[in-house]
Amino acid sequence: MSVGVSNEPARILDEFEKNHGRVFWGDRMMTLDKSAGFLQDERFREAYDSIRGSHIYDQYDSPHTIAWRLHTLVWAAQNALKLDGDFVECGVFKGDMSWVVTQLINFAELERTFYLYDTFAGFSADYSSADDFPDNPGFLDFAQNVYSDESIYPSVVKRFENMSNVRVIRGVIPDALFETAPSRIAYLHVDLNSPRAELGCLEMLFDRLVSGAALVLDDYGWHQFRRQKEAEDQFFADRGYSVLELPTGQGLVVKR
């Protein structure tokens, strides 16, 4: 069966489901006959459903959107519970991903702090340019319109207002990290869509990751952001690490 781009995603999904017991379709990724057991987890589904539709991630109206990316982050956060250190996310957008993480590990009850960093005003010209996206030079202007929505910052603050151990920090990354970043980090999620900003973030924070901590790079495996992959591959090679590219487009590193 040959399937191309279609305006009938539901029909295409139905065709695959006739021949396969399990189908995951979301975030420009389809898997056949994989367990995707997290979709059967009631608490995961509840948290996922609470953010579903907040943002359109692809043009296919796929049923599972970023569920597998969220699963990766929840795994990294659960791993962090066994370690000593705080949580950090660089690149928050609407806070959907960090929200799911906090819900699945009951973060409000923990004696840790979750630091959420974002400009909440789009890209900084000090760290980003259209040259960062050679395959899609119009991406910067497009994304700037999305990320600079003035309603996003107050909505994120409100979302986490009942969690006293979550700090929403507005500022350019990596500059904003110098005064507020924790000294020991058990969970680090980086999603900046910018090679220079992400390198600056890693240079500041990677050595603060405790042994066994998981670092998730949201954009690492997306071809559109290949300049990030190239820069990060060199960064980690210089330190004796390699990044595991995941089918979700994420990159994963576990600190030794």
PDB file of C-alpha atoms in Angstrom:
ATOM      1  CA  MET A   1       0.000   0.000   0.000  1.00  0.00           C
ATOM      2  CA  SER A   2       1.500   3.335  -1.028  1.00  0.00           C
ATOM      3  CA  VAL A   3       0.496   6.365   0.991  1.00  0.00           C
ATOM      4  CA  GLY A   4       1.436   9.966   0.221  1.00  0.00           C
ATOM      5  CA  VAL A   5       0.266  13.271   1.592  1.00  0.00           C
ATOM      6  CA  SER A   6      -3.494  13.230   1.865  1.00  0.00           C
ATOM      7  CA  ASN A   7      -6.289  15.447   3.040  1.00  0.00           C
ATOM      8  CA  GLU A   8      -7.976  12.399   4.527  1.00  0.00           C
ATOM      9  CA  PRO A   9      -5.821  11.403   7.525  1.00  0.00           C
ATOM     10  CA  ALA A  10      -8.655   9.516   9.232  1.00  0.00           C
ATOM     11  CA  ARG A  11      -9.171   7.335   6.161  1.00  0.00           C
ATOM     12  CA  ILE A  12      -5.456   6.582   5.927  1.00  0.00           C
ATOM     13  CA  LEU A  13      -5.324   5.644   9.603  1.00  0.00           C
ATOM     14  CA  ASP A  14      -8.310   3.348   9.144  1.00  0.00           C
ATOM     15  CA  GLU A  15      -6.523   1.552   6.304  1.00  0.00           C
ATOM     16  CA  PHE A  16      -3.447   0.856   8.438  1.00  0.00           C
ATOM     17  CA  GLU A  17      -5.511  -0.230  11.426  1.00  0.00           C
ATOM     18  CA  LYS A  18      -7.185  -2.913   9.308  1.00  0.00           C
ATOM     19  CA  ASN A  19      -3.840  -4.687   8.978  1.00  0.00           C
ATOM     20  CA  HIS A  20      -2.063  -3.788  12.213  1.00  0.00           C
ATOM     21  CA  GLY A  21      -3.084  -4.280  15.827  1.00  0.00           C
ATOM     22  CA  ARG A  22      -1.350  -1.119  17.038  1.00  0.00           C
ATOM     23  CA  VAL A  23      -0.846   2.078  15.090  1.00  0.00           C
ATOM     24  CA  PHE A  24       0.737   5.251  16.453  1.00  0.00           C
ATOM     25  CA  TRP A  25       0.453   8.321  14.253  1.00  0.00           C
ATOM     26  CA  GLY A  26       1.566  11.679  15.449  1.00  0.00           C
ATOM     27  CA  ASP A  27       4.234  14.349  15.157  1.00  0.00           C
ATOM     28  CA  ARG A  28       5.114  13.224  11.588  1.00  0.00           C
ATOM     29  CA  MET A  29       5.818   9.708  12.830  1.00  0.00           C
ATOM     30  CA  MET A  30       3.920   6.474  12.294  1.00  0.00           C
ATOM     31  CA  THR A  31       4.696   3.177  13.974  1.00  0.00           C
ATOM     32  CA  LEU A  32       3.056  -0.165  13.231  1.00  0.00           C
ATOM     33  CA  ASP A  33       2.607  -2.948  15.773  1.00  0.00           C
ATOM     34  CA  LYS A  34       4.640  -1.213  18.503  1.00  0.00           C
ATOM     35  CA  SER A  35       3.139  -1.317  22.009  1.00  0.00           C
ATOM     36  CA  ALA A  36       3.083   2.446  22.715  1.00  0.00           C
ATOM     37  CA  GLY A  37       2.046   1.346  26.173  1.00  0.00           C
ATOM     38  CA  PHE A  38       2.013   4.892  27.531  1.00  0.00           C
ATOM     39  CA  LEU A  39      -1.215   5.476  25.597  1.00  0.00           C
ATOM     40  CA  GLN A  40      -2.874   2.863  27.801  1.00  0.00           C
ATOM     41  CA  ASP A  41      -1.761   4.614  30.980  1.00  0.00           C
ATOM     42  CA  GLU A  42      -4.800   6.428  32.361  1.00  0.00           C
ATOM     43  CA  ARG A  43      -2.802   9.166  34.091  1.00  0.00           C
ATOM     44  CA  PHE A  44      -0.703   9.794  31.019  1.00  0.00           C
ATOM     45  CA  ARG A  45      -3.792  10.011  28.817  1.00  0.00           C
ATOM     46  CA  GLU A  46      -5.447  12.441  31.209  1.00  0.00           C
ATOM     47  CA  ALA A  47      -2.401  14.744  31.245  1.00  0.00           C
ATOM     48  CA  TYR A  48      -1.945  14.438  27.495  1.00  0.00           C
ATOM     49  CA  ASP A  49      -5.611  15.166  26.806  1.00  0.00           C
ATOM     50  CA  SER A  50      -5.349  18.315  28.931  1.00  0.00           C
ATOM     51  CA  ILE A  51      -2.851  19.876  26.486  1.00  0.00           C
ATOM     52  CA  ARG A  52      -4.017  18.297  23.240  1.00  0.00           C
ATOM     53  CA  GLY A  53      -5.009  20.916  20.698  1.00  0.00           C
ATOM     54  CA  SER A  54      -3.039  23.680  22.407  1.00  0.00           C
ATOM     55  CA  HIS A  55      -0.770  23.843  19.357  1.00  0.00           C
ATOM     56  CA  ILE A  56      -0.927  22.283  15.881  1.00  0.00           C
ATOM     57  CA  TYR A  57       2.302  20.342  15.359  1.00  0.00           C
ATOM     58  CA  ASP A  58       1.770  19.135  11.801  1.00  0.00           C
ATOM     59  CA  GLN A  59      -0.587  19.447   8.871  1.00  0.00           C
ATOM     60  CA  TYR A  60      -1.971  15.913   9.086  1.00  0.00           C
ATOM     61  CA  ASP A  61      -4.350  16.276  12.003  1.00  0.00           C
ATOM     62  CA  SER A  62      -2.735  13.148  13.408  1.00  0.00           C
ATOM     63  CA  PRO A  63      -4.492  11.607  16.411  1.00  0.00           C
ATOM     64  CA  HIS A  64      -1.535  11.220  18.772  1.00  0.00           C
ATOM     65  CA  THR A  65       0.347  14.490  18.072  1.00  0.00           C
ATOM     66  CA  ILE A  66       3.352  14.782  20.439  1.00  0.00           C
ATOM     67  CA  ALA A  67       2.408  11.954  22.806  1.00  0.00           C
ATOM     68  CA  TRP A  68       5.616  10.010  22.172  1.00  0.00           C
ATOM     69  CA  ARG A  69       7.769  13.085  22.760  1.00  0.00           C
ATOM     70  CA  LEU A  70       5.926  13.603  26.039  1.00  0.00           C
ATOM     71  CA  HIS A  71       6.513   9.976  26.961  1.00  0.00           C
ATOM     72  CA  THR A  72      10.268  10.512  26.520  1.00  0.00           C
ATOM     73  CA  LEU A  73      10.180  13.531  28.827  1.00  0.00           C
ATOM     74  CA  VAL A  74       8.140  11.736  31.467  1.00  0.00           C
ATOM     75  CA  TRP A  75      10.647   8.872  31.397  1.00  0.00           C
ATOM     76  CA  ALA A  76      13.513  11.354  31.884  1.00  0.00           C
ATOM     77  CA  ALA A  77      11.649  13.032  34.753  1.00  0.00           C
ATOM     78  CA  GLN A  78      10.889   9.721  36.474  1.00  0.00           C
ATOM     79  CA  ASN A  79      14.557   8.836  36.159  1.00  0.00           C
ATOM     80  CA  ALA A  80      15.412  12.168  37.818  1.00  0.00           C
ATOM     81  CA  LEU A  81      13.369  11.291  40.892  1.00  0.00           C
ATOM     82  CA  LYS A  82      16.096   8.832  41.853  1.00  0.00           C
ATOM     83  CA  LEU A  83      18.744  11.544  41.671  1.00  0.00           C
ATOM     84  CA  ASP A  84      19.676  14.667  43.615  1.00  0.00           C
ATOM     85  CA  GLY A  85      19.014  17.842  41.666  1.00  0.00           C
ATOM     86  CA  ASP A  86      16.524  20.318  40.277  1.00  0.00           C
ATOM     87  CA  PHE A  87      14.628  20.345  36.979  1.00  0.00           C
ATOM     88  CA  VAL A  88      15.318  22.756  34.107  1.00  0.00           C
ATOM     89  CA  GLU A  89      13.564  23.437  30.819  1.00  0.00           C
ATOM     90  CA  CYS A  90      15.008  25.891  28.322  1.00  0.00           C
ATOM     91  CA  GLY A  91      12.355  26.799  25.757  1.00  0.00           C
ATOM     92  CA  VAL A  92       8.918  26.602  27.321  1.00  0.00           C
ATOM     93  CA  PHE A  93       6.482  28.051  24.753  1.00  0.00           C
ATOM     94  CA  LYS A  94       3.014  27.466  26.274  1.00  0.00           C
ATOM     95  CA  GLY A  95       4.302  25.172  28.996  1.00  0.00           C
ATOM     96  CA  ASP A  96       2.494  22.113  27.647  1.00  0.00           C
ATOM     97  CA  MET A  97       5.435  19.731  27.916  1.00  0.00           C
ATOM     98  CA  SER A  98       6.522  20.818  31.375  1.00  0.00           C
ATOM     99  CA  TRP A  99       2.900  20.715  32.516  1.00  0.00           C
ATOM    100  CA  VAL A 100       2.535  17.058  31.532  1.00  0.00           C
ATOM    101  CA  VAL A 101       5.789  16.243  33.311  1.00  0.00           C
ATOM    102  CA  THR A 102       4.696  17.959  36.533  1.00  0.00           C
ATOM    103  CA  GLN A 103       1.379  16.132  36.494  1.00  0.00           C
ATOM    104  CA  LEU A 104       2.821  12.678  35.946  1.00  0.00           C
ATOM    105  CA  ILE A 105       5.411  12.893  38.725  1.00  0.00           C
ATOM    106  CA  ASN A 106       3.354  14.978  41.186  1.00  0.00           C
ATOM    107  CA  PHE A 107       6.012  17.665  41.081  1.00  0.00           C
ATOM    108  CA  ALA A 108       4.119  20.046  43.372  1.00  0.00           C
ATOM    109  CA  GLU A 109       4.728  17.605  46.234  1.00  0.00           C
ATOM    110  CA  LEU A 110       8.497  17.391  45.702  1.00  0.00           C
ATOM    111  CA  GLU A 111      11.199  19.337  47.527  1.00  0.00           C
ATOM    112  CA  ARG A 112      12.762  20.467  44.276  1.00  0.00           C
ATOM    113  CA  THR A 113      12.470  23.418  41.951  1.00  0.00           C
ATOM    114  CA  PHE A 114      11.507  23.337  38.275  1.00  0.00           C
ATOM    115  CA  TYR A 115      13.088  26.258  36.396  1.00  0.00           C
ATOM    116  CA  LEU A 116      11.230  27.199  33.199  1.00  0.00           C
ATOM    117  CA  TYR A 117      13.216  29.567  30.955  1.00  0.00           C
ATOM    118  CA  ASP A 118      11.948  31.337  27.852  1.00  0.00           C
ATOM    119  CA  THR A 119      12.083  34.775  26.256  1.00  0.00           C
ATOM    120  CA  PHE A 120       8.304  34.570  25.770  1.00  0.00           C
ATOM    121  CA  ALA A 121       9.059  37.013  22.976  1.00  0.00           C
ATOM    122  CA  GLY A 122      10.468  34.813  20.233  1.00  0.00           C
ATOM    123  CA  PHE A 123      14.066  34.560  19.093  1.00  0.00           C
ATOM    124  CA  SER A 124      16.842  36.909  20.139  1.00  0.00           C
ATOM    125  CA  ALA A 125      18.830  38.425  17.281  1.00  0.00           C
ATOM    126  CA  ASP A 126      21.926  37.948  19.441  1.00  0.00           C
ATOM    127  CA  TYR A 127      21.691  34.181  19.031  1.00  0.00           C
ATOM    128  CA  SER A 128      19.474  33.401  16.025  1.00  0.00           C
ATOM    129  CA  SER A 129      19.230  34.274  12.342  1.00  0.00           C
ATOM    130  CA  ALA A 130      17.641  32.924   9.162  1.00  0.00           C
ATOM    131  CA  ASP A 131      20.999  31.264   8.365  1.00  0.00           C
ATOM    132  CA  ASP A 132      20.260  28.756  11.128  1.00  0.00           C
ATOM    133  CA  PHE A 133      17.578  27.227   8.897  1.00  0.00           C
ATOM    134  CA  PRO A 134      19.191  26.770   5.454  1.00  0.00           C
ATOM    135  CA  ASP A 135      16.426  24.450   4.252  1.00  0.00           C
ATOM    136  CA  ASN A 136      13.668  26.814   5.319  1.00  0.00           C
ATOM    137  CA  PRO A 137      14.903  30.425   5.541  1.00  0.00           C
ATOM    138  CA  GLY A 138      11.353  31.633   6.132  1.00  0.00           C
ATOM    139  CA  PHE A 139      11.060  29.620   9.337  1.00  0.00           C
ATOM    140  CA  LEU A 140      12.469  32.349  11.561  1.00  0.00           C
ATOM    141  CA  ASP A 141       9.836  34.903  10.591  1.00  0.00           C
ATOM    142  CA  PHE A 142       7.074  32.318  10.806  1.00  0.00           C
ATOM    143  CA  ALA A 143       8.155  31.083  14.232  1.00  0.00           C
ATOM    144  CA  GLN A 144       8.717  34.610  15.496  1.00  0.00           C
ATOM    145  CA  ASN A 145       5.048  35.359  14.913  1.00  0.00           C
ATOM    146  CA  VAL A 146       4.022  32.249  16.852  1.00  0.00           C
ATOM    147  CA  TYR A 147       6.394  32.566  19.796  1.00  0.00           C
ATOM    148  CA  SER A 148       6.066  36.315  20.355  1.00  0.00           C
ATOM    149  CA  ASP A 149       2.363  36.195  21.164  1.00  0.00           C
ATOM    150  CA  GLU A 150       2.063  38.470  24.218  1.00  0.00           C
ATOM    151  CA  SER A 151      -0.627  36.291  25.788  1.00  0.00           C
ATOM    152  CA  ILE A 152       1.690  33.302  26.233  1.00  0.00           C
ATOM    153  CA  TYR A 153       3.780  34.498  29.183  1.00  0.00           C
ATOM    154  CA  PRO A 154       0.865  35.385  31.502  1.00  0.00           C
ATOM    155  CA  SER A 155      -0.903  32.148  30.571  1.00  0.00           C
ATOM    156  CA  VAL A 156       2.161  30.086  31.528  1.00  0.00           C
ATOM    157  CA  VAL A 157       2.511  31.959  34.828  1.00  0.00           C
ATOM    158  CA  LYS A 158      -1.155  31.298  35.570  1.00  0.00           C
ATOM    159  CA  ARG A 159      -0.872  27.631  34.631  1.00  0.00           C
ATOM    160  CA  PHE A 160       1.792  27.039  37.286  1.00  0.00           C
ATOM    161  CA  GLU A 161       0.639  29.565  39.883  1.00  0.00           C
ATOM    162  CA  ASN A 162      -0.452  26.833  42.299  1.00  0.00           C
ATOM    163  CA  MET A 163       2.955  25.143  42.220  1.00  0.00           C
ATOM    164  CA  SER A 164       5.236  27.115  44.511  1.00  0.00           C
ATOM    165  CA  ASN A 165       8.260  25.061  43.429  1.00  0.00           C
ATOM    166  CA  VAL A 166       7.948  26.002  39.736  1.00  0.00           C
ATOM    167  CA  ARG A 167       9.704  29.192  38.641  1.00  0.00           C
ATOM    168  CA  VAL A 168       8.780  30.768  35.302  1.00  0.00           C
ATOM    169  CA  ILE A 169      11.748  32.923  34.282  1.00  0.00           C
ATOM    170  CA  ARG A 170      11.492  35.368  31.396  1.00  0.00           C
ATOM    171  CA  GLY A 171      14.749  36.196  29.652  1.00  0.00           C
ATOM    172  CA  VAL A 172      17.076  35.497  26.750  1.00  0.00           C
ATOM    173  CA  ILE A 173      18.823  32.154  26.962  1.00  0.00           C
ATOM    174  CA  PRO A 174      21.640  31.551  27.781  1.00  0.00           C
ATOM    175  CA  ASP A 175      21.969  35.012  29.387  1.00  0.00           C
ATOM    176  CA  ALA A 176      19.139  34.391  31.856  1.00  0.00           C
ATOM    177  CA  LEU A 177      20.874  31.292  33.195  1.00  0.00           C
ATOM    178  CA  PHE A 178      23.851  33.052  34.725  1.00  0.00           C
ATOM    179  CA  GLU A 179      22.100  34.331  37.847  1.00  0.00           C
ATOM    180  CA  THR A 180      19.359  31.791  38.435  1.00  0.00           C
ATOM    181  CA  ALA A 181      20.332  28.337  37.133  1.00  0.00           C
ATOM    182  CA  PRO A 182      20.632  25.676  39.847  1.00  0.00           C
ATOM    183  CA  SER A 183      24.001  24.155  40.671  1.00  0.00           C
ATOM    184  CA  ARG A 184      22.768  20.541  40.477  1.00  0.00           C
ATOM    185  CA  ILE A 185      20.391  19.380  37.748  1.00  0.00           C
ATOM    186  CA  ALA A 186      18.646  16.005  37.557  1.00  0.00           C
ATOM    187  CA  TYR A 187      16.480  16.753  34.506  1.00  0.00           C
ATOM    188  CA  LEU A 188      17.261  19.021  31.556  1.00  0.00           C
ATOM    189  CA  HIS A 189      15.058  19.620  28.522  1.00  0.00           C
ATOM    190  CA  VAL A 190      16.361  21.965  25.801  1.00  0.00           C
ATOM    191  CA  ASP A 191      14.028  23.195  23.067  1.00  0.00           C
ATOM    192  CA  LEU A 192      15.334  26.473  21.642  1.00  0.00           C
ATOM    193  CA  ASN A 193      15.370  25.874  17.867  1.00  0.00           C
ATOM    194  CA  SER A 194      18.649  27.798  17.713  1.00  0.00           C
ATOM    195  CA  PRO A 195      22.209  26.415  17.406  1.00  0.00           C
ATOM    196  CA  ARG A 196      23.989  29.253  19.210  1.00  0.00           C
ATOM    197  CA  ALA A 197      21.388  29.548  21.973  1.00  0.00           C
ATOM    198  CA  GLU A 198      21.428  25.805  22.598  1.00  0.00           C
ATOM    199  CA  LEU A 199      25.227  25.643  22.657  1.00  0.00           C
ATOM    200  CA  GLY A 200      25.292  28.497  25.143  1.00  0.00           C
ATOM    201  CA  CYS A 201      22.767  26.633  27.250  1.00  0.00           C
ATOM    202  CA  LEU A 202      24.772  23.405  27.146  1.00  0.00           C
ATOM    203  CA  GLU A 203      28.037  25.185  27.946  1.00  0.00           C
ATOM    204  CA  MET A 204      26.404  26.633  31.037  1.00  0.00           C
ATOM    205  CA  LEU A 205      24.378  23.643  32.220  1.00  0.00           C
ATOM    206  CA  PHE A 206      25.853  20.351  31.036  1.00  0.00           C
ATOM    207  CA  ASP A 207      28.504  20.200  33.745  1.00  0.00           C
ATOM    208  CA  ARG A 208      25.771  20.841  36.335  1.00  0.00           C
ATOM    209  CA  LEU A 209      23.931  17.659  35.391  1.00  0.00           C
ATOM    210  CA  VAL A 210      24.406  15.034  38.072  1.00  0.00           C
ATOM    211  CA  SER A 211      25.585  11.561  37.153  1.00  0.00           C
ATOM    212  CA  GLY A 212      22.723   9.529  35.692  1.00  0.00           C
ATOM    213  CA  ALA A 213      20.661  12.595  34.698  1.00  0.00           C
ATOM    214  CA  ALA A 214      18.943  12.558  31.313  1.00  0.00           C
ATOM    215  CA  LEU A 215      19.261  15.453  28.896  1.00  0.00           C
ATOM    216  CA  VAL A 216      16.610  15.635  26.165  1.00  0.00           C
ATOM    217  CA  LEU A 217      17.246  17.795  23.087  1.00  0.00           C
ATOM    218  CA  ASP A 218      13.864  18.399  21.494  1.00  0.00           C
ATOM    219  CA  ASP A 219      15.031  19.501  18.028  1.00  0.00           C
ATOM    220  CA  TYR A 220      18.107  17.307  17.593  1.00  0.00           C
ATOM    221  CA  GLY A 221      16.775  14.832  15.034  1.00  0.00           C
ATOM    222  CA  TRP A 222      14.609  17.174  12.962  1.00  0.00           C
ATOM    223  CA  HIS A 223      16.261  17.767   9.590  1.00  0.00           C
ATOM    224  CA  GLN A 224      15.043  21.339   9.478  1.00  0.00           C
ATOM    225  CA  PHE A 225      17.201  22.023  12.539  1.00  0.00           C
ATOM    226  CA  ARG A 226      20.256  20.112  11.305  1.00  0.00           C
ATOM    227  CA  ARG A 227      22.572  23.017  12.144  1.00  0.00           C
ATOM    228  CA  GLN A 228      21.774  22.312  15.792  1.00  0.00           C
ATOM    229  CA  LYS A 229      22.626  18.637  15.378  1.00  0.00           C
ATOM    230  CA  GLU A 230      25.938  19.474  13.739  1.00  0.00           C
ATOM    231  CA  ALA A 231      26.914  21.876  16.516  1.00  0.00           C
ATOM    232  CA  GLU A 232      25.740  19.571  19.297  1.00  0.00           C
ATOM    233  CA  ASP A 233      27.467  16.518  17.854  1.00  0.00           C
ATOM    234  CA  GLN A 234      30.756  18.427  18.078  1.00  0.00           C
ATOM    235  CA  PHE A 235      29.984  19.691  21.578  1.00  0.00           C
ATOM    236  CA  PHE A 236      29.365  16.190  22.884  1.00  0.00           C
ATOM    237  CA  ALA A 237      32.194  14.556  20.929  1.00  0.00           C
ATOM    238  CA  ASP A 238      34.605  16.992  22.567  1.00  0.00           C
ATOM    239  CA  ARG A 239      33.391  15.644  25.930  1.00  0.00           C
ATOM    240  CA  GLY A 240      33.436  11.962  25.008  1.00  0.00           C
ATOM    241  CA  TYR A 241      29.679  11.617  24.509  1.00  0.00           C
ATOM    242  CA  SER A 242      27.401  10.809  21.599  1.00  0.00           C
ATOM    243  CA  VAL A 243      23.724  11.703  21.256  1.00  0.00           C
ATOM    244  CA  LEU A 244      21.108   9.009  20.725  1.00  0.00           C
ATOM    245  CA  GLU A 245      18.768  10.209  17.967  1.00  0.00           C
ATOM    246  CA  LEU A 246      15.198   9.100  18.645  1.00  0.00           C
ATOM    247  CA  PRO A 247      12.466   8.578  16.017  1.00  0.00           C
ATOM    248  CA  THR A 248      10.523  11.384  17.730  1.00  0.00           C
ATOM    249  CA  GLY A 249      13.153  13.865  16.533  1.00  0.00           C
ATOM    250  CA  GLN A 250      14.548  14.208  20.045  1.00  0.00           C
ATOM    251  CA  GLY A 251      18.131  13.561  21.090  1.00  0.00           C
ATOM    252  CA  LEU A 252      18.999  11.809  24.353  1.00  0.00           C
ATOM    253  CA  VAL A 253      22.171  11.949  26.446  1.00  0.00           C
ATOM    254  CA  VAL A 254      22.668  10.380  29.875  1.00  0.00           C
ATOM    255  CA  LYS A 255      25.303  12.099  31.995  1.00  0.00           C
ATOM    256  CA  ARG A 256      28.078   9.846  33.290  1.00  0.00           C
TER     257      ARG A 256
END
